[in-house]
Tab-separated table of C-alpha atoms and ligand atoms in Angstrom:
chain	number	residue	atom	x	y	z
A	1	MET	CA	27.675	66.554	50.286
A	2	LYS	CA	26.522	66.324	46.813
A	3	GLU	CA	23.096	64.710	46.194
A	4	LEU	CA	24.575	61.772	44.165
A	5	GLU	CA	27.100	60.931	46.906
A	6	LYS	CA	24.331	60.923	49.454
A	7	LEU	CA	22.162	58.540	47.416
A	8	ARG	CA	25.131	56.255	46.797
A	9	GLN	CA	25.893	56.026	50.474
A	10	GLU	CA	22.265	55.092	51.100
A	11	ILE	CA	22.502	52.324	48.392
A	12	ASP	CA	25.777	51.028	50.110
A	13	GLN	CA	24.009	50.734	53.454
A	14	LEU	CA	21.024	48.971	51.951
A	15	ASP	CA	23.337	46.505	50.156
A	16	ARG	CA	25.102	45.783	53.450
A	17	ARG	CA	21.712	45.022	55.045
A	18	LEU	CA	20.753	42.870	52.091
A	19	LEU	CA	23.981	40.903	52.552
A	20	GLU	CA	23.306	40.335	56.251
A	21	LEU	CA	19.768	39.175	55.403
A	22	LEU	CA	21.115	36.813	52.712
A	23	HIS	CA	23.548	35.253	55.217
A	24	ARG	CA	20.813	34.800	57.765
A	25	ARG	CA	18.509	33.210	55.100
A	26	PHE	CA	21.355	30.878	54.087
A	27	GLU	CA	21.865	29.755	57.713
A	28	LEU	CA	18.091	29.068	58.182
A	29	ALA	CA	18.128	27.004	55.005
A	30	LYS	CA	21.060	25.035	56.254
A	31	ALA	CA	19.248	24.328	59.436
A	32	ILE	CA	16.190	23.180	57.528
A	33	GLY	CA	18.472	20.981	55.469
A	34	GLU	CA	19.729	19.233	58.725
A	35	ILE	CA	16.198	18.567	59.801
A	36	LYS	CA	15.296	17.120	56.420
A	37	ARG	CA	18.449	14.881	56.498
A	38	ARG	CA	17.524	13.617	59.970
A	39	GLU	CA	13.992	12.854	58.664
A	40	GLY	CA	15.378	11.134	55.525
A	41	GLN	CA	13.998	13.759	53.152
A	42	GLY	CA	15.783	15.188	50.087
A	43	PRO	CA	16.549	18.890	50.102
A	44	LEU	CA	14.259	19.832	47.243
A	45	ASP	CA	10.731	21.001	47.898
A	46	LEU	CA	9.535	22.449	44.578
A	47	SER	CA	6.113	23.281	45.884
A	48	ARG	CA	7.601	25.271	48.807
A	49	GLU	CA	9.981	27.100	46.377
A	50	ARG	CA	7.040	28.054	44.136
A	51	GLU	CA	5.125	29.222	47.169
A	52	VAL	CA	8.106	31.391	48.360
A	53	VAL	CA	8.284	33.000	44.885
A	54	ARG	CA	4.559	33.527	44.565
A	55	LYS	CA	4.251	35.120	48.082
A	56	LEU	CA	6.891	37.646	47.190
A	57	LEU	CA	5.446	38.395	43.724
A	58	ASP	CA	2.052	38.996	45.454
A	59	LEU	CA	3.621	41.389	47.990
A	60	ASN	CA	5.430	43.310	45.337
A	61	ARG	CA	3.753	46.702	45.200
A	62	GLY	CA	6.813	48.806	44.350
A	63	ALA	CA	8.388	49.676	40.998
A	64	PHE	CA	10.956	46.789	41.013
A	65	PRO	CA	10.235	44.823	37.853
A	66	GLU	CA	8.446	41.409	38.440
A	67	ASP	CA	10.670	39.424	36.082
A	68	SER	CA	13.825	40.715	37.857
A	69	LEU	CA	12.308	39.957	41.284
A	70	ARG	CA	11.533	36.435	40.257
A	71	ALA	CA	15.038	35.871	38.901
A	72	VAL	CA	16.623	37.239	42.034
A	73	VAL	CA	14.412	35.197	44.417
A	74	LEU	CA	14.959	32.001	42.432
A	75	GLU	CA	18.739	32.520	42.466
A	76	ILE	CA	18.661	32.997	46.257
A	77	ILE	CA	16.622	29.887	46.758
A	78	ASN	CA	18.955	27.922	44.471
A	79	ALA	CA	21.975	28.911	46.380
A	80	CYS	CA	20.309	27.903	49.723
A	81	ARG	CA	19.175	24.565	48.276
A	82	GLN	CA	22.693	23.963	46.901
A	83	ALA	CA	24.040	24.615	50.401
A	84	GLN	CA	21.765	21.831	51.726
A	85	GLU	CA	22.909	19.240	49.197
A	86	PRO	CA	24.697	19.779	45.885
A	87	THR	CA	22.427	18.887	43.029
A	88	ARG	CA	23.652	17.485	39.696
A	89	VAL	CA	21.454	18.415	36.759
A	90	ALA	CA	21.834	16.996	33.250
A	91	TYR	CA	20.541	18.810	30.176
A	92	LEU	CA	20.514	18.524	26.397
A	93	GLY	CA	23.861	20.160	25.580
A	94	PRO	CA	26.232	21.535	24.567
A	95	GLU	CA	26.566	24.589	26.769
A	96	ALA	CA	24.208	27.547	25.720
A	97	THR	CA	21.320	25.430	24.279
A	98	PHE	CA	17.854	26.484	25.042
A	99	SER	CA	17.708	23.376	27.393
A	100	HIS	CA	20.647	25.014	29.234
A	101	MET	CA	18.673	28.279	29.479
A	102	ALA	CA	15.702	26.311	30.849
A	103	ALA	CA	17.934	24.514	33.414
A	104	LEU	CA	19.470	27.801	34.528
A	105	GLU	CA	16.037	29.350	34.865
A	106	PHE	CA	14.830	26.475	37.146
A	107	PHE	CA	17.967	25.563	39.035
A	108	GLY	CA	19.983	28.812	39.008
A	109	HIS	CA	23.713	29.318	38.551
A	110	SER	CA	25.066	27.500	41.713
A	111	THR	CA	24.083	24.078	40.471
A	112	GLU	CA	26.418	21.522	38.919
A	113	TYR	CA	25.411	21.007	35.295
A	114	VAL	CA	26.179	18.076	32.958
A	115	PRO	CA	25.676	18.861	29.211
A	116	LEU	CA	24.742	15.660	27.313
A	117	GLU	CA	24.569	14.907	23.596
A	118	SER	CA	21.027	13.630	23.328
A	119	VAL	CA	17.609	13.576	25.035
A	120	LEU	CA	18.078	9.775	25.697
A	121	ASP	CA	21.428	10.385	27.409
A	122	VAL	CA	19.602	12.798	29.784
A	123	PHE	CA	16.919	10.172	30.571
A	124	GLU	CA	19.668	7.569	31.114
A	125	GLU	CA	21.653	9.844	33.436
A	126	VAL	CA	18.600	10.489	35.614
A	127	GLU	CA	17.300	6.865	35.558
A	128	SER	CA	20.728	5.611	36.762
A	129	GLU	CA	20.771	8.368	39.362
A	130	ARG	CA	24.059	9.770	38.157
A	131	ALA	CA	22.219	13.075	37.916
A	132	ARG	CA	19.384	13.891	40.302
A	133	PHE	CA	17.360	15.901	37.665
A	134	GLY	CA	17.333	16.317	33.883
A	135	VAL	CA	15.937	19.049	31.642
A	136	VAL	CA	14.554	18.119	28.249
A	137	PRO	CA	12.402	19.974	25.641
A	138	VAL	CA	8.865	18.586	25.384
A	139	GLU	CA	6.988	20.987	23.133
A	140	ASN	CA	7.491	24.077	21.027
A	141	SER	CA	4.618	26.554	20.417
A	142	ILE	CA	5.380	26.584	16.644
A	143	GLU	CA	7.042	23.279	15.757
A	144	GLY	CA	4.935	21.112	18.134
A	145	THR	CA	5.860	18.106	20.273
A	146	VAL	CA	9.433	16.809	20.683
A	147	SER	CA	8.455	13.196	20.031
A	148	ILE	CA	11.679	11.674	21.349
A	149	THR	CA	10.903	13.123	24.738
A	150	LEU	CA	7.338	11.675	24.887
A	151	ASP	CA	8.692	8.300	23.746
A	152	ALA	CA	11.408	8.275	26.279
A	153	VAL	CA	9.219	9.339	29.257
A	154	SER	CA	7.080	6.297	28.606
A	155	GLN	CA	10.137	3.980	28.539
A	156	TYR	CA	12.469	5.120	31.337
A	157	ARG	CA	11.853	4.858	35.042
A	158	VAL	CA	11.716	8.552	35.761
A	159	LYS	CA	8.976	11.083	36.696
A	160	VAL	CA	8.178	14.479	35.469
A	161	CYS	CA	8.718	16.740	38.478
A	162	GLY	CA	8.574	20.305	36.970
A	163	GLU	CA	8.109	22.386	33.907
A	164	VAL	CA	9.686	25.572	32.522
A	165	TYR	CA	8.687	27.773	29.685
A	166	VAL	CA	11.471	29.573	27.812
A	167	PRO	CA	10.681	32.246	25.199
A	168	ILE	CA	12.619	31.329	22.081
A	169	SER	CA	14.311	34.248	20.308
A	170	HIS	CA	17.064	33.804	17.687
A	171	HIS	CA	19.970	35.996	16.967
A	172	LEU	CA	22.455	35.926	14.078
A	173	LEU	CA	25.924	35.642	15.473
A	174	ASN	CA	29.509	35.775	14.210
A	175	GLN	CA	32.966	36.845	15.248
A	176	THR	CA	32.871	40.392	13.877
A	177	GLY	CA	29.175	41.417	13.933
A	178	ARG	CA	29.557	42.303	10.119
A	179	LYS	CA	27.058	40.763	7.685
A	180	GLU	CA	29.628	41.016	4.786
A	181	ASP	CA	31.897	38.388	6.524
A	182	ILE	CA	29.286	35.627	6.325
A	183	ARG	CA	29.663	32.800	3.828
A	184	LYS	CA	27.657	30.170	5.651
A	185	VAL	CA	24.826	30.143	8.218
A	186	LEU	CA	24.550	27.103	10.562
A	187	SER	CA	21.943	26.066	12.996
A	188	HIS	CA	19.499	23.473	14.329
A	189	PRO	CA	16.856	22.574	11.696
A	190	HIS	CA	14.031	24.022	13.920
A	191	ALA	CA	15.847	27.340	14.318
A	192	LEU	CA	16.520	27.569	10.593
A	193	ALA	CA	12.872	26.805	9.833
A	194	GLN	CA	11.785	29.546	12.252
A	195	CYS	CA	14.025	32.133	10.555
A	196	ARG	CA	13.644	31.012	6.952
A	197	ARG	CA	11.979	34.107	5.619
A	198	TRP	CA	14.420	36.476	7.367
A	199	LEU	CA	17.423	34.501	5.963
A	200	ARG	CA	16.032	34.373	2.464
A	201	LYS	CA	15.399	38.175	2.415
A	202	ASN	CA	18.589	39.303	4.150
A	203	LEU	CA	21.198	36.652	3.094
A	204	PRO	CA	19.874	35.325	-0.202
A	205	SER	CA	23.089	33.980	-1.711
A	206	VAL	CA	24.550	32.537	1.546
A	207	ALA	CA	24.672	28.771	2.094
A	208	VAL	CA	22.538	27.391	4.960
A	209	GLU	CA	23.501	24.217	6.756
A	210	GLU	CA	21.827	22.112	9.473
A	211	VAL	CA	23.781	21.054	12.622
A	212	ALA	CA	22.669	19.181	15.807
A	213	SER	CA	22.008	22.305	18.000
A	214	THR	CA	22.024	26.063	17.953
A	215	ALA	CA	24.901	25.951	20.532
A	216	LEU	CA	26.982	23.703	18.241
A	217	ALA	CA	26.476	26.178	15.370
A	218	ALA	CA	27.785	28.983	17.726
A	219	ARG	CA	30.757	26.796	18.573
A	220	TRP	CA	31.553	26.575	14.812
A	221	ALA	CA	31.124	30.296	14.381
A	222	ALA	CA	33.639	30.832	17.195
A	223	VAL	CA	36.341	29.018	15.269
A	224	ASP	CA	35.478	29.970	11.699
A	225	PRO	CA	35.176	33.707	10.806
A	226	SER	CA	33.242	32.897	7.618
A	227	VAL	CA	30.407	31.100	9.579
A	228	ALA	CA	27.448	32.717	11.245
A	229	ALA	CA	25.170	30.883	13.751
A	230	VAL	CA	21.426	31.255	14.397
A	231	ALA	CA	21.451	30.879	18.243
A	232	SER	CA	20.424	32.352	21.576
A	233	PRO	CA	21.861	35.415	23.394
A	234	LEU	CA	23.279	32.966	25.891
A	235	ALA	CA	25.304	31.319	23.094
A	236	ALA	CA	26.680	34.730	22.108
A	237	ARG	CA	27.854	35.280	25.644
A	238	THR	CA	29.198	31.775	26.064
A	239	TYR	CA	31.182	31.644	22.824
A	240	HIS	CA	32.123	35.326	22.730
A	241	LEU	CA	30.332	36.142	19.451
A	242	GLN	CA	28.978	39.467	18.200
A	243	VAL	CA	25.409	40.031	17.184
A	244	VAL	CA	24.870	40.684	13.447
A	245	ALA	CA	21.061	40.857	13.887
A	246	LYS	CA	18.648	40.390	16.828
A	247	HIS	CA	15.248	38.594	16.885
A	248	ILE	CA	15.423	37.235	13.421
A	249	GLU	CA	12.573	34.633	13.820
A	250	ASP	CA	9.669	34.932	11.415
A	251	TYR	CA	7.082	34.415	14.129
A	252	ARG	CA	6.805	36.154	17.468
A	253	GLY	CA	5.581	34.538	20.611
A	254	ASN	CA	7.621	31.412	20.106
A	255	VAL	CA	7.877	29.483	23.387
A	256	THR	CA	9.306	26.064	24.290
A	257	ARG	CA	8.173	24.022	27.174
A	258	PHE	CA	10.705	21.968	29.034
A	259	TRP	CA	10.207	19.122	31.520
A	260	VAL	CA	12.291	18.660	34.582
A	261	ILE	CA	12.678	14.889	35.135
A	262	GLY	CA	13.761	13.119	38.248
A	263	LYS	CA	12.735	10.492	40.772
A	264	GLU	CA	10.684	12.622	43.134
A	265	THR	CA	7.194	13.929	43.289
A	266	PRO	CA	6.623	17.524	44.537
A	267	SER	CA	3.738	17.816	47.093
A	268	PRO	CA	0.614	19.654	45.917
A	269	SER	CA	1.267	23.424	45.495
A	270	GLY	CA	-2.325	24.492	44.674
A	271	ARG	CA	-1.287	25.256	41.036
A	272	ASP	CA	-0.240	21.889	39.634
A	273	LYS	CA	-0.373	19.886	36.531
A	274	THR	CA	-0.406	16.134	36.072
A	275	SER	CA	0.929	14.200	33.095
A	276	LEU	CA	0.045	10.561	32.123
A	277	PHE	CA	-0.255	8.298	29.179
A	278	PHE	CA	-2.734	5.499	28.397
A	279	SER	CA	-3.925	3.115	25.792
A	280	VAL	CA	-7.535	2.048	25.119
A	281	SER	CA	-9.130	-0.891	23.324
A	282	ASP	CA	-9.991	-0.576	19.635
A	283	ARG	CA	-13.736	0.084	19.937
A	284	PRO	CA	-16.124	2.945	19.454
A	285	GLY	CA	-16.288	5.370	22.421
A	286	ALA	CA	-13.187	4.032	24.233
A	287	LEU	CA	-11.335	7.366	24.128
A	288	TYR	CA	-14.598	9.224	24.784
A	289	ALA	CA	-15.157	7.332	28.029
A	290	VAL	CA	-11.708	8.481	29.305
A	291	LEU	CA	-12.323	12.126	28.306
A	292	ARG	CA	-15.788	12.053	29.859
A	293	ALA	CA	-14.341	11.107	33.236
A	294	PHE	CA	-12.356	14.397	33.175
A	295	ALA	CA	-15.271	16.506	31.664
A	296	GLU	CA	-17.753	15.303	34.292
A	297	ARG	CA	-15.513	16.469	37.158
A	298	ARG	CA	-14.621	19.706	35.296
A	299	ILE	CA	-10.954	18.938	35.213
A	300	ASN	CA	-9.266	20.961	32.549
A	301	LEU	CA	-7.021	19.182	30.011
A	302	THR	CA	-3.961	21.286	28.863
A	303	LYS	CA	-2.711	18.862	26.163
A	304	ILE	CA	-3.620	15.551	24.552
A	305	GLU	CA	-1.506	13.852	21.902
A	306	SER	CA	-1.205	10.401	20.445
A	307	ARG	CA	1.979	8.604	19.568
A	308	PRO	CA	2.352	5.162	17.810
A	309	ALA	CA	2.589	2.441	20.519
A	310	LYS	CA	5.401	0.861	18.523
A	311	SER	CA	4.592	-2.644	19.872
A	312	GLU	CA	1.973	-3.173	17.139
A	313	PRO	CA	1.113	-1.164	13.923
A	314	TRP	CA	-1.856	1.198	14.260
A	315	ARG	CA	-2.004	1.099	18.072
A	316	TYR	CA	-1.564	4.397	19.912
A	317	LEU	CA	-0.530	5.773	23.273
A	318	PHE	CA	-2.329	8.947	24.410
A	319	PHE	CA	-0.353	11.439	26.310
A	320	LEU	CA	-2.421	13.728	28.426
A	321	ASP	CA	-1.732	16.695	30.722
A	322	CYS	CA	-4.372	18.159	32.978
A	323	GLU	CA	-4.694	20.630	35.723
A	324	GLY	CA	-4.371	19.350	39.330
A	325	HIS	CA	-2.231	17.139	41.469
A	326	VAL	CA	-2.539	13.235	41.787
A	327	GLU	CA	-3.121	13.792	45.528
A	328	ASP	CA	-6.152	16.096	44.873
A	329	PRO	CA	-9.211	14.014	45.857
A	330	GLY	CA	-11.061	14.922	42.589
A	331	LEU	CA	-8.187	14.003	40.311
A	332	SER	CA	-7.331	10.775	42.120
A	333	GLU	CA	-10.930	9.602	41.895
A	334	CYS	CA	-11.013	10.594	38.259
A	335	LEU	CA	-7.863	8.582	37.505
A	336	GLU	CA	-9.372	5.531	39.268
A	337	GLU	CA	-12.292	5.721	36.922
A	338	VAL	CA	-10.038	6.427	33.898
A	339	ARG	CA	-7.991	3.295	34.773
A	340	ARG	CA	-11.076	1.164	34.401
A	341	HIS	CA	-11.605	2.440	30.789
A	342	CYS	CA	-7.910	1.869	29.764
A	343	LEU	CA	-5.932	-1.161	28.694
A	344	HIS	CA	-2.962	0.543	30.295
A	345	LEU	CA	-2.514	3.771	32.233
A	346	GLU	CA	0.692	5.293	33.699
A	347	TRP	CA	1.113	8.334	35.740
A	348	LEU	CA	4.131	10.344	34.700
A	349	GLY	CA	4.150	12.924	37.415
A	350	SER	CA	2.406	15.845	39.194
A	351	TYR	CA	4.292	19.103	39.482
A	352	PRO	CA	3.879	22.840	40.022
A	353	ARG	CA	2.816	24.628	36.772
A	354	GLY	CA	5.532	26.622	35.054
A	355	ASP	CA	5.066	30.373	34.607
A	356	LEU	CA	4.309	31.327	31.006
B	1	PRE	O1	11.710	25.375	53.043
B	1	PRE	C1	12.493	24.461	52.778
B	1	PRE	O2	12.153	23.217	52.851
B	1	PRE	C2	13.930	24.771	52.481
B	1	PRE	O3	14.758	23.931	52.365
B	1	PRE	C3	14.291	26.213	52.089
B	1	PRE	C4	14.207	26.418	50.619
B	1	PRE	C5	14.364	27.989	50.396
B	1	PRE	O4	15.513	28.437	50.217
B	1	PRE	O5	13.351	28.765	50.506
B	1	PRE	C6	15.311	25.736	49.921
B	1	PRE	C7	15.127	24.523	49.231
B	1	PRE	C8	13.816	23.898	49.149
B	1	PRE	O6	13.638	23.381	47.854
B	1	PRE	C9	12.671	24.811	49.382
B	1	PRE	C10	12.918	26.068	50.043
């Protein structure tokens, strides 16, 4: 037998074994689902999921690429969780936005997705429990905070229960893949801003127009041959577009952080983050007293940002993210002290940290 045939036979045998193992894993997850239902627990245990992924990544000594291993394992867990209870997830649509990519990364392909028109629609869908989770952008490494998300999280009765980082890379897409056919370029203002130099250099006389999302631009390009969209590779696949040019952003290392919002709190995973917001009285040292409480306990802050309180001019809400889980004794004691220095303090959630 030829060597190639022999190797293929071995792969076929291994694939059959993988399939058997997948079925067995699926049955075990269903049995766990039954126990959770009897005990009145929801199917999702984000901390356990992160632990399963981390254990396998730690064990990975072979040549199989880490990114691919992570994607395969997450997809298997997602299918098992979906078998326990179908999960409806809302995201900032339309299909093929970066929020959609974040949702797919977190919840996999076997989940029921609801694309919605605005960030507030996603919050409303989750608050009213029409969707169990929502995925919204919170911060971009170049453009900064998505203020509508911070404002909404302080107003709606939802919690932050996860985070996902998605590398942002823009492609120029149209129906033919030919630059000469382009009369107009459409995209979201952030995407256009991130590709401004490239567009000016490579398409100097072509009109550039802003639309509500990169995915909407791709939808336009799919029906108008004179239009090109600045959008994601997922948009190219979803709307059957050709790539005119890849990675046209002016800055590399562009990443967006997304929040997963819902009504549950993952248990501590050992690698968590906590988000909160607070207001302090208008006097010297008020903010310092809050920050000192974290500093004295050596609790690392990963972000702090102020937003107008809106109830009164020149009053602010401070949004803060720190390392740790609200159930960690050090952090819970810290928050007790912080509360004494604040006019108002609200905990927004503790969740496993996303992988950068
Ligand atoms: O361990 C559990 O609690 C399970 O339900 C199994 C499992 C998995 O497939 O590994 C599935 C869903 C949960 O979110 C966590 C893990």
